CSV table of C-alpha atoms in Angstrom, one decimal:
chain,number,residue,atom,x,y,z
A,107,UNK,CA,137.2,156.3,227.8
A,108,UNK,CA,136.7,159.9,229.0
A,109,UNK,CA,134.9,162.3,226.8
A,110,UNK,CA,138.1,164.3,226.4
A,111,UNK,CA,140.0,161.3,225.3
A,112,UNK,CA,137.3,160.4,222.8
A,113,UNK,CA,137.4,164.0,221.4
A,114,UNK,CA,141.2,163.8,221.1
A,115,UNK,CA,140.9,160.5,219.3
A,116,UNK,CA,138.4,162.0,216.9
A,117,UNK,CA,140.8,164.9,216.1
A,118,UNK,CA,143.7,162.5,215.6
A,119,UNK,CA,141.6,160.4,213.2
A,120,UNK,CA,140.4,163.5,211.3
A,121,UNK,CA,143.9,164.8,210.8
A,122,UNK,CA,146.0,161.9,209.6
A,123,UNK,CA,149.4,163.6,209.7
A,124,UNK,CA,149.7,166.1,212.5
A,125,UNK,CA,153.1,167.9,212.9
A,126,UNK,CA,153.9,165.9,216.1
A,127,UNK,CA,153.9,162.7,214.2
A,128,UNK,CA,156.9,163.6,212.2
A,129,UNK,CA,157.3,161.5,209.1
A,130,UNK,CA,159.4,161.7,205.9
A,131,UNK,CA,158.0,161.3,202.4
A,132,UNK,CA,160.9,159.5,200.7
A,133,UNK,CA,159.2,156.1,200.8
A,134,UNK,CA,155.8,157.4,199.9
A,135,UNK,CA,154.0,157.2,196.6
A,136,UNK,CA,150.7,158.1,194.9
A,137,UNK,CA,148.6,155.6,192.8
A,138,UNK,CA,146.0,156.9,190.4
A,139,UNK,CA,142.6,155.3,190.7
A,140,UNK,CA,141.4,156.1,187.2
A,141,UNK,CA,137.7,155.3,187.4
A,142,UNK,CA,136.9,156.9,190.7
A,143,UNK,CA,138.7,160.2,190.4
A,144,UNK,CA,140.8,159.5,193.4
A,145,UNK,CA,144.4,158.7,194.3
A,146,UNK,CA,145.8,156.4,197.0
A,147,UNK,CA,148.7,157.5,199.1
A,148,UNK,CA,151.0,154.5,199.7
A,149,UNK,CA,153.9,153.7,202.0
A,150,UNK,CA,156.6,151.7,200.2
A,151,UNK,CA,158.2,150.4,203.4
A,152,UNK,CA,154.9,149.2,204.8
A,153,UNK,CA,153.7,148.0,201.4
A,154,UNK,CA,150.4,149.5,202.4
A,155,UNK,CA,147.9,152.3,201.6
A,156,UNK,CA,147.9,155.1,204.1
A,157,UNK,CA,145.1,157.3,202.7
A,158,UNK,CA,143.0,158.3,199.8
A,159,UNK,CA,142.3,161.7,198.3
A,160,UNK,CA,139.0,162.1,196.3
A,161,UNK,CA,137.2,164.4,194.0
A,162,UNK,CA,139.9,164.8,191.4
A,163,UNK,CA,137.8,164.5,188.2
A,164,UNK,CA,138.4,162.3,185.1
A,165,UNK,CA,141.7,160.5,185.8
A,166,UNK,CA,141.9,158.3,182.7
A,167,UNK,CA,145.5,158.7,181.6
A,168,UNK,CA,146.3,160.8,184.6
A,169,UNK,CA,149.9,161.4,185.7
A,170,UNK,CA,151.7,163.4,188.3
A,171,UNK,CA,155.0,165.0,189.3
A,172,UNK,CA,156.4,165.8,192.7
A,173,UNK,CA,157.7,169.0,194.2
A,174,UNK,CA,161.4,169.1,195.0
A,175,UNK,CA,160.7,168.5,198.7
A,176,UNK,CA,158.6,165.5,197.9
A,177,UNK,CA,155.6,166.8,199.8
A,178,UNK,CA,153.3,167.9,197.0
A,179,UNK,CA,152.1,165.9,194.0
A,180,UNK,CA,150.8,167.8,191.0
A,181,UNK,CA,148.2,165.7,189.3
A,182,UNK,CA,147.2,166.1,185.7
A,183,UNK,CA,143.7,164.9,184.9
A,184,UNK,CA,142.3,164.1,181.5
A,185,UNK,CA,139.5,166.7,182.0
A,186,UNK,CA,142.1,169.5,182.2
A,187,UNK,CA,142.1,169.5,186.0
A,188,UNK,CA,145.4,170.4,187.7
A,189,UNK,CA,145.4,169.4,191.3
A,190,UNK,CA,148.1,170.1,193.9
A,191,UNK,CA,147.9,167.4,196.6
A,192,UNK,CA,149.7,167.6,200.0
A,193,UNK,CA,150.7,164.0,200.5
A,194,UNK,CA,151.3,164.4,204.2
A,195,UNK,CA,148.0,166.0,205.1
A,196,UNK,CA,146.3,164.1,202.3
A,197,UNK,CA,144.4,167.1,201.1
A,198,UNK,CA,143.9,169.0,197.9
A,199,UNK,CA,145.6,172.3,198.5
A,200,UNK,CA,145.1,173.8,195.0
A,201,UNK,CA,143.0,172.9,192.0
A,202,UNK,CA,142.4,174.6,188.7
A,203,UNK,CA,140.5,173.4,185.6
A,204,UNK,CA,143.0,174.7,183.1
A,205,UNK,CA,141.7,173.3,179.8
A,206,UNK,CA,139.0,171.0,178.4
A,207,UNK,CA,141.2,168.1,177.7
A,208,UNK,CA,144.8,167.4,178.7
A,209,UNK,CA,147.5,164.7,178.6
A,210,UNK,CA,150.1,165.1,181.2
A,211,UNK,CA,152.6,167.6,182.5
A,212,UNK,CA,156.0,168.3,183.9
A,213,UNK,CA,157.8,170.3,186.6
A,214,UNK,CA,160.7,172.6,185.8
A,215,UNK,CA,164.1,171.5,187.1
A,216,UNK,CA,164.0,174.3,189.7
A,217,UNK,CA,160.6,173.1,190.9
A,218,UNK,CA,159.0,176.5,190.4
A,219,UNK,CA,157.0,175.9,187.2
A,220,UNK,CA,154.3,173.4,186.3
A,221,UNK,CA,153.6,172.8,182.7
A,222,UNK,CA,150.5,171.0,181.3
A,223,UNK,CA,150.1,169.6,177.8
A,224,UNK,CA,146.6,170.2,176.4
A,225,UNK,CA,144.6,168.7,173.5
A,226,UNK,CA,141.8,171.2,173.7
A,227,UNK,CA,142.7,174.0,173.2
A,228,UNK,CA,146.0,172.7,171.9
A,229,UNK,CA,149.3,173.8,173.5
A,230,UNK,CA,151.0,174.0,176.8
A,231,UNK,CA,150.1,176.1,179.8
A,232,UNK,CA,152.6,177.0,182.5
A,233,UNK,CA,151.7,177.7,186.1
A,234,UNK,CA,153.4,178.9,189.2
A,235,UNK,CA,154.1,175.8,191.3
A,236,UNK,CA,153.2,177.6,194.6
A,237,UNK,CA,149.9,179.3,193.6
A,238,UNK,CA,148.9,177.5,190.4
A,239,UNK,CA,148.5,181.0,188.8
A,240,UNK,CA,148.8,180.8,185.0
A,241,UNK,CA,152.0,182.4,183.8
A,242,UNK,CA,152.1,181.5,180.1
A,243,UNK,CA,150.2,179.8,177.4
A,244,UNK,CA,152.3,178.4,174.5
A,245,UNK,CA,149.8,177.8,171.8
A,246,UNK,CA,149.9,175.0,169.2
A,247,UNK,CA,147.8,174.2,166.2
A,248,UNK,CA,147.0,170.7,167.4
A,249,UNK,CA,147.2,168.3,170.3
A,250,UNK,CA,150.2,168.9,172.5
A,251,UNK,CA,151.9,165.8,174.0
A,252,UNK,CA,155.2,164.3,174.9
A,253,UNK,CA,155.8,167.2,177.3
A,254,UNK,CA,159.1,166.9,179.2
A,255,UNK,CA,161.2,169.0,181.4
A,256,UNK,CA,164.8,169.8,180.4
A,257,UNK,CA,167.7,171.5,182.2
A,258,UNK,CA,167.5,175.3,182.7
A,259,UNK,CA,163.8,175.9,183.2
A,260,UNK,CA,163.0,174.4,179.8
A,261,UNK,CA,160.1,172.3,178.6
A,262,UNK,CA,159.9,170.4,175.4
A,263,UNK,CA,156.8,169.1,173.7
A,264,UNK,CA,155.5,167.8,170.4
A,265,UNK,CA,152.3,168.3,168.4
A,266,UNK,CA,150.4,165.3,167.0
A,267,UNK,CA,148.7,167.2,164.1
A,268,UNK,CA,151.5,169.4,162.9
A,269,UNK,CA,154.5,167.2,163.3
A,270,UNK,CA,156.4,169.8,165.3
A,271,UNK,CA,158.5,169.9,168.5
A,272,UNK,CA,158.7,173.0,170.5
A,273,UNK,CA,161.4,173.9,173.0
A,274,UNK,CA,160.1,176.4,175.6
A,275,UNK,CA,162.9,178.3,177.5
A,276,UNK,CA,161.5,179.9,180.6
A,277,UNK,CA,164.9,180.9,182.1
A,278,UNK,CA,164.1,184.6,181.5
A,279,UNK,CA,161.1,186.7,182.4
A,280,UNK,CA,159.1,185.5,179.4
A,281,UNK,CA,159.1,182.1,177.7
A,282,UNK,CA,161.1,181.9,174.5
A,283,UNK,CA,159.8,179.3,172.0
A,284,UNK,CA,161.9,177.5,169.4
A,285,UNK,CA,159.9,175.4,166.9
A,286,UNK,CA,161.4,172.4,165.1
A,287,UNK,CA,159.2,171.5,162.2
A,288,UNK,CA,158.9,168.3,160.2
A,289,UNK,CA,160.0,166.0,163.0
A,290,UNK,CA,158.0,163.1,161.5
A,291,UNK,CA,154.3,162.1,161.1
A,292,UNK,CA,152.1,162.1,164.2
A,293,UNK,CA,154.4,162.2,167.2
A,294,UNK,CA,152.5,160.3,170.0
A,295,UNK,CA,154.7,160.6,173.0
A,296,UNK,CA,158.3,161.5,173.9
A,297,UNK,CA,161.0,161.1,176.6
A,298,UNK,CA,164.0,163.0,177.9
A,299,UNK,CA,166.9,160.8,179.0
A,300,UNK,CA,167.8,161.1,182.6
A,301,UNK,CA,170.9,163.1,181.8
A,302,UNK,CA,168.6,165.7,180.2
A,303,UNK,CA,170.4,165.5,176.9
A,304,UNK,CA,168.3,163.6,174.4
A,305,UNK,CA,164.6,164.2,173.6
A,306,UNK,CA,163.1,161.3,171.6
A,307,UNK,CA,159.7,161.5,170.1
A,308,UNK,CA,157.9,158.3,168.9
A,309,UNK,CA,156.1,158.5,165.6
A,310,UNK,CA,152.8,156.9,165.0
A,311,UNK,CA,152.4,157.9,161.3
A,312,UNK,CA,155.7,156.6,160.0
A,313,UNK,CA,158.6,154.2,160.7
A,314,UNK,CA,161.4,155.4,163.1
A,315,UNK,CA,161.6,158.0,165.8
A,316,UNK,CA,163.0,161.5,166.1
A,317,UNK,CA,165.8,162.6,168.4
A,318,UNK,CA,166.9,166.0,169.4
A,319,UNK,CA,170.2,166.8,171.2
A,320,UNK,CA,169.2,169.4,173.8
A,321,UNK,CA,172.8,170.1,174.6
A,322,UNK,CA,173.5,171.3,171.1
A,323,UNK,CA,173.9,175.0,170.5
A,324,UNK,CA,171.3,174.8,167.8
A,325,UNK,CA,169.1,171.7,168.5
A,326,UNK,CA,168.3,169.8,165.3
A,327,UNK,CA,166.0,166.8,164.6
A,328,UNK,CA,167.7,163.5,163.8
A,329,UNK,CA,165.7,160.5,162.5
A,330,UNK,CA,166.7,157.3,164.3
A,331,UNK,CA,165.8,153.7,163.6
A,332,UNK,CA,164.3,154.8,160.3
A,333,UNK,CA,163.9,151.3,159.0
A,334,UNK,CA,162.6,149.5,162.1
A,335,UNK,CA,159.2,148.5,160.8
A,336,UNK,CA,159.8,148.6,157.1
A,337,UNK,CA,158.5,145.7,155.0
A,338,UNK,CA,156.8,144.1,158.0
A,339,UNK,CA,153.1,143.9,158.4
A,340,UNK,CA,151.8,146.6,160.7
A,341,UNK,CA,149.9,145.3,163.7
A,342,UNK,CA,146.9,147.1,165.1
A,343,UNK,CA,147.7,149.2,168.2
A,344,UNK,CA,145.0,149.0,170.8
A,345,UNK,CA,146.9,151.2,173.2
A,346,UNK,CA,149.5,153.7,172.4
A,347,UNK,CA,153.0,152.9,173.7
A,348,UNK,CA,154.4,155.3,176.3
A,349,UNK,CA,157.9,156.7,176.2
A,350,UNK,CA,159.3,157.6,179.6
A,351,UNK,CA,162.4,158.8,181.3
A,352,UNK,CA,163.2,155.3,182.5
A,353,UNK,CA,164.5,154.4,179.0
A,354,UNK,CA,168.2,154.7,179.7
A,355,UNK,CA,169.7,151.3,180.5
A,356,UNK,CA,173.4,151.7,181.0
A,357,UNK,CA,174.7,153.1,177.7
A,358,UNK,CA,171.6,152.1,175.8
A,359,UNK,CA,168.1,153.5,175.4
A,360,UNK,CA,165.3,151.1,175.3
A,361,UNK,CA,162.1,151.9,173.3
A,362,UNK,CA,158.8,150.2,172.7
A,363,UNK,CA,158.1,149.7,169.0
A,364,UNK,CA,154.8,150.8,167.6
A,365,UNK,CA,152.8,148.5,165.2
A,366,UNK,CA,155.3,145.8,165.9
A,367,UNK,CA,155.8,143.4,168.8
A,368,UNK,CA,159.3,144.4,169.6
A,369,UNK,CA,161.4,146.3,172.0
A,370,UNK,CA,164.2,148.4,170.3
A,371,UNK,CA,167.6,149.2,171.6
A,372,UNK,CA,169.8,152.1,170.6
A,373,UNK,CA,173.2,153.3,171.7
A,374,UNK,CA,172.6,156.3,173.9
A,375,UNK,CA,175.4,158.4,172.3
A,376,UNK,CA,175.4,157.5,168.6
A,377,UNK,CA,171.6,156.7,168.6
A,378,UNK,CA,172.4,153.8,166.3
A,379,UNK,CA,170.4,150.6,166.7
A,380,UNK,CA,172.1,148.0,168.9
A,381,UNK,CA,169.4,145.3,168.9
A,382,UNK,CA,165.7,144.3,168.9
A,383,UNK,CA,163.9,141.9,171.2
A,384,UNK,CA,160.8,140.1,170.1
A,385,UNK,CA,158.2,140.4,172.9
A,386,UNK,CA,154.8,139.0,173.9
A,387,UNK,CA,152.6,141.7,172.2
A,388,UNK,CA,152.5,145.4,171.4
A,389,UNK,CA,154.6,146.9,174.2
A,390,UNK,CA,153.3,149.9,176.2
A,391,UNK,CA,156.0,150.7,178.7
A,392,UNK,CA,159.6,149.5,178.5
A,393,UNK,CA,161.1,150.6,181.8
A,394,UNK,CA,164.7,150.1,182.9
A,395,UNK,CA,165.0,149.3,186.6
A,396,UNK,CA,167.2,151.8,188.4
A,397,UNK,CA,170.8,150.9,187.6
A,398,UNK,CA,169.6,149.6,184.2
A,399,UNK,CA,170.3,145.9,184.6
A,400,UNK,CA,166.9,144.8,183.4
A,401,UNK,CA,164.0,146.2,181.5
A,402,UNK,CA,160.4,145.4,182.4
A,403,UNK,CA,157.8,145.5,179.7
A,404,UNK,CA,154.0,145.6,179.8
A,405,UNK,CA,151.5,145.2,176.9
A,406,UNK,CA,148.5,146.7,175.1
A,407,UNK,CA,145.0,145.3,175.1
A,408,UNK,CA,144.0,142.5,174.7
A,409,UNK,CA,147.2,140.7,175.7
A,410,UNK,CA,147.7,143.0,178.7
A,411,UNK,CA,147.8,140.5,181.6
A,412,UNK,CA,151.5,139.8,181.1
A,413,UNK,CA,154.9,141.4,182.0
A,414,UNK,CA,158.2,140.4,180.5
A,415,UNK,CA,161.7,141.1,182.0
A,416,UNK,CA,164.6,141.5,179.6
A,417,UNK,CA,168.3,141.3,180.3
A,418,UNK,CA,169.9,144.5,179.0
A,419,UNK,CA,173.2,142.8,178.3
A,420,UNK,CA,171.9,140.0,176.2
A,421,UNK,CA,168.6,141.5,175.1
A,422,UNK,CA,166.9,138.2,176.0
A,423,UNK,CA,163.6,137.8,177.8
A,424,UNK,CA,164.6,136.2,181.1
A,425,UNK,CA,161.3,136.3,182.9
A,426,UNK,CA,157.5,136.4,182.3
A,427,UNK,CA,154.8,136.9,184.8
A,428,UNK,CA,151.1,137.1,184.6
A,429,UNK,CA,150.0,139.5,187.3
A,430,UNK,CA,146.3,139.6,186.1
A,431,UNK,CA,144.0,141.3,183.6
A,432,UNK,CA,144.9,144.8,182.4
A,433,UNK,CA,148.4,145.5,183.7
A,434,UNK,CA,148.6,149.3,183.1
A,435,UNK,CA,151.8,150.5,184.8
A,436,UNK,CA,154.9,149.6,186.7
A,437,UNK,CA,157.0,151.6,189.1
A,438,UNK,CA,160.3,150.6,190.7
A,439,UNK,CA,161.3,151.5,194.3
A,440,UNK,CA,164.2,154.0,194.2
A,441,UNK,CA,167.0,151.5,194.1
A,442,UNK,CA,165.1,149.0,192.0
A,443,UNK,CA,164.6,146.2,194.6
A,444,UNK,CA,160.8,146.1,194.1
A,445,UNK,CA,158.5,146.7,191.2
A,446,UNK,CA,154.9,147.7,191.9
A,447,UNK,CA,152.5,146.7,189.2
A,448,UNK,CA,148.9,148.0,188.5
A,449,UNK,CA,146.4,145.3,187.7
A,450,UNK,CA,143.3,147.4,186.7
A,451,UNK,CA,140.7,144.8,186.3
A,452,UNK,CA,141.5,143.0,189.6
A,453,UNK,CA,141.6,146.3,191.6
A,454,UNK,CA,145.0,145.6,193.0
A,455,UNK,CA,148.7,146.5,192.8
A,456,UNK,CA,151.0,143.5,193.0
A,457,UNK,CA,154.5,144.0,194.4
A,458,UNK,CA,157.3,142.0,192.9
A,459,UNK,CA,160.8,141.2,194.2
A,460,UNK,CA,162.9,142.2,191.2
A,461,UNK,CA,165.6,139.6,191.9
A,462,UNK,CA,163.4,136.5,192.3
A,463,UNK,CA,160.5,137.9,190.1
A,464,UNK,CA,158.2,136.6,192.8
A,465,UNK,CA,155.2,138.5,194.1
A,466,UNK,CA,155.8,139.6,197.7
A,467,UNK,CA,152.8,141.7,198.5
A,468,UNK,CA,149.5,143.1,197.3
A,469,UNK,CA,147.5,146.3,197.9
A,470,UNK,CA,143.8,146.8,197.2
A,471,UNK,CA,143.4,149.7,194.8
A,472,UNK,CA,140.3,150.8,192.7
A,473,UNK,CA,141.1,150.5,189.0
A,474,UNK,CA,144.7,151.4,189.4
A,475,UNK,CA,146.7,153.0,186.6
A,476,UNK,CA,149.8,155.1,187.2
A,477,UNK,CA,152.0,154.5,190.2
A,478,UNK,CA,154.4,157.3,191.2
A,479,UNK,CA,157.0,157.2,193.9
A,480,UNK,CA,158.4,160.4,195.4
A,481,UNK,CA,162.0,159.6,194.3
A,482,UNK,CA,160.8,160.9,190.9
A,483,UNK,CA,161.1,164.4,192.4
A,484,UNK,CA,164.9,164.3,191.9
A,485,UNK,CA,165.1,163.1,188.3
A,486,UNK,CA,165.0,164.9,185.0
A,487,UNK,CA,162.4,163.9,182.5
A,488,UNK,CA,159.9,162.2,184.8
B,46,UNK,CA,98.6,132.3,160.9
B,47,UNK,CA,99.9,134.6,163.5
B,48,UNK,CA,102.9,132.4,164.1
B,49,UNK,CA,104.1,132.6,160.6
B,50,UNK,CA,103.4,136.3,160.6
B,51,UNK,CA,105.5,136.7,163.7
B,52,UNK,CA,108.3,134.7,162.2
B,53,UNK,CA,108.2,136.8,159.0
B,54,UNK,CA,108.3,139.9,161.0
B,55,UNK,CA,111.2,138.6,163.0
B,56,UNK,CA,113.2,137.7,159.9
B,57,UNK,CA,112.5,141.1,158.4
B,58,UNK,CA,113.7,142.7,161.6
B,59,UNK,CA,116.8,140.6,161.6
B,60,UNK,CA,117.5,141.6,157.9
B,61,UNK,CA,117.0,145.2,158.7
B,62,UNK,CA,119.3,145.0,161.7
B,63,UNK,CA,122.3,142.9,160.7
B,64,UNK,CA,123.9,143.5,164.0
B,65,UNK,CA,121.1,142.0,165.9
B,66,UNK,CA,121.3,138.6,164.2
B,67,UNK,CA,123.5,137.3,166.9
B,68,UNK,CA,122.2,138.2,170.4
B,69,UNK,CA,124.5,139.7,173.0
B,70,UNK,CA,124.2,138.0,176.4
B,71,UNK,CA,124.0,140.1,179.5
B,72,UNK,CA,127.5,138.9,180.5
B,73,UNK,CA,128.8,139.9,177.0
B,74,UNK,CA,127.1,143.3,177.3
B,75,UNK,CA,128.9,143.8,180.7
B,76,UNK,CA,132.2,143.0,179.0
B,77,UNK,CA,131.5,145.3,176.2
B,78,UNK,CA,130.5,148.1,178.5
B,79,UNK,CA,133.7,147.6,180.4
B,80,UNK,CA,135.8,147.6,177.2
B,81,UNK,CA,134.1,150.8,176.0
B,82,UNK,CA,134.6,152.5,179.3
B,83,UNK,CA,138.1,151.4,180.1
B,84,UNK,CA,139.9,150.5,176.9
B,85,UNK,CA,138.2,152.8,174.4
B,86,UNK,CA,138.6,155.2,177.2
B,87,UNK,CA,142.4,155.2,176.8
B,88,UNK,CA,142.0,157.4,173.7
B,89,UNK,CA,138.4,158.6,173.9
B,90,UNK,CA,138.4,159.4,177.7
B,91,UNK,CA,136.4,157.7,180.5
B,92,UNK,CA,133.8,160.4,180.0
B,93,UNK,CA,134.1,160.0,176.2
B,94,UNK,CA,135.0,163.6,175.8
B,95,UNK,CA,137.9,162.6,173.6
B,96,UNK,CA,141.6,162.6,173.7
B,97,UNK,CA,143.8,161.3,170.9
B,98,UNK,CA,140.5,159.8,169.7
B,99,UNK,CA,137.4,161.9,168.8
B,100,UNK,CA,134.8,162.7,171.4
B,101,UNK,CA,132.0,160.0,171.7
B,102,UNK,CA,129.7,162.1,173.8
B,103,UNK,CA,126.0,162.3,173.0
B,104,UNK,CA,126.5,165.6,171.3
B,105,UNK,CA,129.3,164.1,169.1
B,106,UNK,CA,127.1,161.1,168.3
B,107,UNK,CA,124.1,163.2,167.3
B,108,UNK,CA,123.0,162.2,163.8
B,109,UNK,CA,125.8,159.6,163.3
B,110,UNK,CA,125.0,156.7,161.0
B,111,UNK,CA,124.9,153.3,162.8
B,112,UNK,CA,126.5,151.3,160.0
B,113,UNK,CA,129.1,154.0,159.6
B,114,UNK,CA,130.1,153.7,163.2
B,115,UNK,CA,130.2,149.9,163.0
B,116,UNK,CA,132.5,150.2,160.0
B,117,UNK,CA,134.9,152.5,161.9
B,118,UNK,CA,134.9,150.1,164.9
B,119,UNK,CA,135.6,147.0,162.8
B,120,UNK,CA,138.0,148.4,160.2
B,121,UNK,CA,139.5,151.4,162.0
B,122,UNK,CA,140.2,154.8,160.4
B,123,UNK,CA,143.4,154.6,158.3
B,124,UNK,CA,145.7,157.6,158.9
B,125,UNK,CA,144.5,158.0,162.5
B,126,UNK,CA,145.2,156.1,165.7
B,127,UNK,CA,141.8,154.2,165.5
B,128,UNK,CA,142.7,150.6,165.1
B,129,UNK,CA,140.5,147.9,163.4
B,130,UNK,CA,138.7,145.9,166.2
B,131,UNK,CA,137.6,143.1,163.8
B,132,UNK,CA,140.3,140.8,165.1
B,133,UNK,CA,138.9,141.2,168.6
B,134,UNK,CA,135.1,141.4,168.1
B,135,UNK,CA,132.2,140.1,166.1
B,136,UNK,CA,130.0,142.3,163.9
B,137,UNK,CA,127.2,141.8,166.5
B,138,UNK,CA,129.4,143.2,169.2
B,139,UNK,CA,130.4,146.2,167.1
B,140,UNK,CA,126.7,146.9,166.5
B,141,UNK,CA,126.0,146.6,170.2
B,142,UNK,CA,128.7,149.3,170.9
B,143,UNK,CA,127.4,151.5,168.1
B,144,UNK,CA,123.8,151.2,169.5
B,145,UNK,CA,125.1,151.9,173.0
B,146,UNK,CA,126.7,155.1,171.8
B,147,UNK,CA,123.7,156.1,169.8
B,148,UNK,CA,121.2,155.2,172.6
B,149,UNK,CA,123.2,157.4,175.0
B,150,UNK,CA,122.5,160.2,172.6
B,151,UNK,CA,118.7,159.9,173.0
B,152,UNK,CA,118.8,159.8,176.8
C-alpha cells in the first residue's frame, strides 16, 4: 500500500460518514449504554452496531428524542446533561449541563424546541433545538416528570410532590402556563396518545389514573380506573412502571398497573375500563406494536428476565419469552416486524421476529437500557 | 484461656453487630454491589445523586444511623416510592448495603 493510500484509509476510518458515502437515517437507532455514559448507533437493516458515542455522563434512566430530519438525537442524561448527537457523523455537536438531576425530555411538534424535565431544581427548561440556548424555565415546587409534547408547540408535565399537571403553550413569543391542580397523589409518569389528544398521568399514591383531554377548550382532569386496585393487597414496586406513547392499541389504551401484577385496558374515547390482564409480575412497559395488534410487556426487578405478549383483541397472553436477566426496554421497528429487547445484565440486545416470537439476531451492547429508532421523529408523544 | 476469650469477644461482636451474624460471601457481595448500582440506581441514580429516591452520596449518608438505614431498606418508607426489600433480601444483606453506603462516606 502506498503512503498516500494509507493516509486516505486513515482519514476514511477517522470520519465514519463522509458526505460521499450518502446514507439515510430512517433505519438507524440509538441505544443507551447506561453504565458507561455512551450510546451505540445501530442499523436496523444490518441488525448491527455502526458506532459508539462516548462521554455523555450519567445515563441511568436516560432517554432521547430525534430531530424532524432524523439526523440528530437529543439525549437527556440523569445528571442534567442535554447532549445533541449527530448520528451520521457520530459526534456530540452540542452539550449543556442544564440542571443537577433530570428525568427525560421532549421535542416540540415543529422540531424547534427541546424541553427537559428536572428534579433538581424542579421544573422544565426549554431550549432552542439548533443552539441549545435556554429559552425558558417553567418552575415547579417539586420533581417534574411525565413531560410530553402536544400539538401546537405545547408541552405537558406533572409534578410528583404537588400533584399538579402543567400545560406549557409556547406558540407565542413567551410560554403561557396553565396549571391543573389536584390531579391525584404522586403522579409518577405520563403519556400522550399518538393522536395528541389524551394526556394520562399514572398515580403512585392512590388508585386510578388521571386523564386530560388536550383538545378541550378548557382542559380538565378526569379520574379514570378509580377502583382498579381497591381492596387488593398492594405489592411492592421495585421499579416504577413507565407510560409511553405506544399505549394506543386500536381503539384501546393499554396501561401498566402499579402495585398490582396487571395490565389495564381502557376505551380510548370514553376512557372506561374494557378489561384487565393478569401478567407475570409488576409491569414496567406495556407497548403496543405499530398497528396495535399485540402488546409487549416487560417487568420490574426481580422478575425482570421475562417478556409477555398479549393479544389486544382477546386480552390474553399469547406468548412468553425469557430473553435474559434485566430486560429494561423494548423497541419495535417502524412497521412492527421486529422487536429489539435490552438485556442489561448480559450486555446484549436481542432481536425478535414479532410474528414467530423467535429471536433472529443479537447485538453486543454494554448495559443497554433505552432503545430508540429514528421513526420516533414523526410521532407525537414520544 | 485465650481461646475462650476470643470466642467471648467474637460473640460480643456478633451481638453488637446483628447484621454481621451471617457472613456475606464475596460472590454475594458482588451481587449486592451490582444490585445497589443498577437496581437501586433506577431511583437513586447510578452515581447515587438521587432521583425519585433520595441521594445516597457520601454527603447524604453523613451521620446516618446504621440500624435506621437497615430498617428503611427492609421495610421501605410508607408514603414514598421506597419499597420494602425484606421479601428479596436477608437482614445480613441489608446490613451489608447499609455498611457499604456508610463506608463510602468515610473514604
